[in-house]
XYZ file of C-alpha atoms in Angstrom:
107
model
C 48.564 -183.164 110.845
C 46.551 -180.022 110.112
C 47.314 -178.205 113.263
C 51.177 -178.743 112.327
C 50.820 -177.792 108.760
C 49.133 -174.519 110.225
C 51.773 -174.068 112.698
C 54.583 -174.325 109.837
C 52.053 -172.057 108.103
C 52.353 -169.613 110.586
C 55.846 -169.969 111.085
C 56.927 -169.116 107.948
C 54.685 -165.969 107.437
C 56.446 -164.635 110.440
C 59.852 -165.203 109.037
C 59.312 -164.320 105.879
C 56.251 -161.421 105.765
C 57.405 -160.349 102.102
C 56.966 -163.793 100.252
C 53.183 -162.869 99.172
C 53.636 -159.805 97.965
C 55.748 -160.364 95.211
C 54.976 -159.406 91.870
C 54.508 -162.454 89.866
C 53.498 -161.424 86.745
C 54.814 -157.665 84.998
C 52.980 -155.745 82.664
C 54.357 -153.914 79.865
C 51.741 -151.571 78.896
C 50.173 -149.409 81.282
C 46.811 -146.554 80.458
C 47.704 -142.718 80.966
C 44.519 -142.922 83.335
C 46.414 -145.537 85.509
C 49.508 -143.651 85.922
C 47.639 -140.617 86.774
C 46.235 -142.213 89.734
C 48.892 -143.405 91.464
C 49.781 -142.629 94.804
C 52.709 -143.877 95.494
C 55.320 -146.442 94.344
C 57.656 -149.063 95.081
C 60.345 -150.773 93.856
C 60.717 -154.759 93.910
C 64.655 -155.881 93.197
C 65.072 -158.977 91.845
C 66.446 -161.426 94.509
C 65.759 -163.600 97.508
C 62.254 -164.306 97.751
C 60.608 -162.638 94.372
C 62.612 -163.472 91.395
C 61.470 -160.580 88.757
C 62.355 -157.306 88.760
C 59.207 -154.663 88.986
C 57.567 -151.317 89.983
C 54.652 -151.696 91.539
C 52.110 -149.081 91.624
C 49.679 -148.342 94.609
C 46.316 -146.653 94.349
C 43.383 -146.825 96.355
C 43.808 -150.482 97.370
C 45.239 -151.911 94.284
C 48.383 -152.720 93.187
C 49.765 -152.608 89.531
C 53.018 -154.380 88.516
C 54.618 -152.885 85.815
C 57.774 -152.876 84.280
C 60.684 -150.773 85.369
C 62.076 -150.094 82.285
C 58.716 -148.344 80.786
C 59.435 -144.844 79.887
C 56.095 -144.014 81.397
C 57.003 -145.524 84.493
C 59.817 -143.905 85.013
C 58.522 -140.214 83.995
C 56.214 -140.970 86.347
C 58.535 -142.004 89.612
C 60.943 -139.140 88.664
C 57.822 -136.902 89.034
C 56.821 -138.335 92.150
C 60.567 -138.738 93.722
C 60.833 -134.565 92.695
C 57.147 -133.789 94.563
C 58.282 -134.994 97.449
C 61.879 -133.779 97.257
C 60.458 -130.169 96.789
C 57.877 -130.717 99.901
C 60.610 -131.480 102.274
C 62.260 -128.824 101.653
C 59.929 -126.693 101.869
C 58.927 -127.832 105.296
C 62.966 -127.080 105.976
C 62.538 -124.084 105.354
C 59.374 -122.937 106.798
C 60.404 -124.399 110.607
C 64.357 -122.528 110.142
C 62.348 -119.436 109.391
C 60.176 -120.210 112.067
C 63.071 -121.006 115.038
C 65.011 -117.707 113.615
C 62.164 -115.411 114.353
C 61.828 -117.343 117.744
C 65.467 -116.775 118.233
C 65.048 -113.196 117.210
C 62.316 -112.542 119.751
C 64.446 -113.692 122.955
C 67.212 -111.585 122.015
């Protein structure tokens, strides 16, 4: 019986990888010192295997889930989402310059 309930187990982890990581719980209230920290976010919809909606926060190992309608949750993921928007293209423009002058040279 064990080595079937483990097999099931197993089974289902396979098929379904994201049913653990669901936030369960959401937090209103969040410390400045938290938010600070935070390296990167995502976003959990509500539907199919987790049932709230919820931001969850990664940094260094841990995971905080907040709620996504906290006005210091969402400074903080527009700030984020506008860091990386501005490295990108940055990058963009760095390897154009880069292939022009390379361009430039064999001409």
């Amino acid at each position: 019986i064990s080595v079937l309930f483990l097999t099931l187990l197993l089974l289902f982890l396979a098929l379904f990888p994201g049913a653990f990581s669901c936030c369960m719980k959401i937090s209103d209230d969040i410390s400045k010192g938290i938010l600070r920290r935070v390296e990167r976010f995502e976003i959990q919809k509500a539907g199919g295997l987790c049932h709230l909606e919820a931001v969850i926060l990664h940094m260094k190992g841990r995971k905080f889930c907040v709620n996504p309608w906290n006005r210091e949750v969402e400074k903080i993921m527009k700030k984020m989402k506008h860091k990386i928007h501005r490295r990108k293209s940055h990058i963009r423009k760095q390897r154009r310059t880069r292939r022009t002058r390379e361009k430039e040279q064999k001409q």
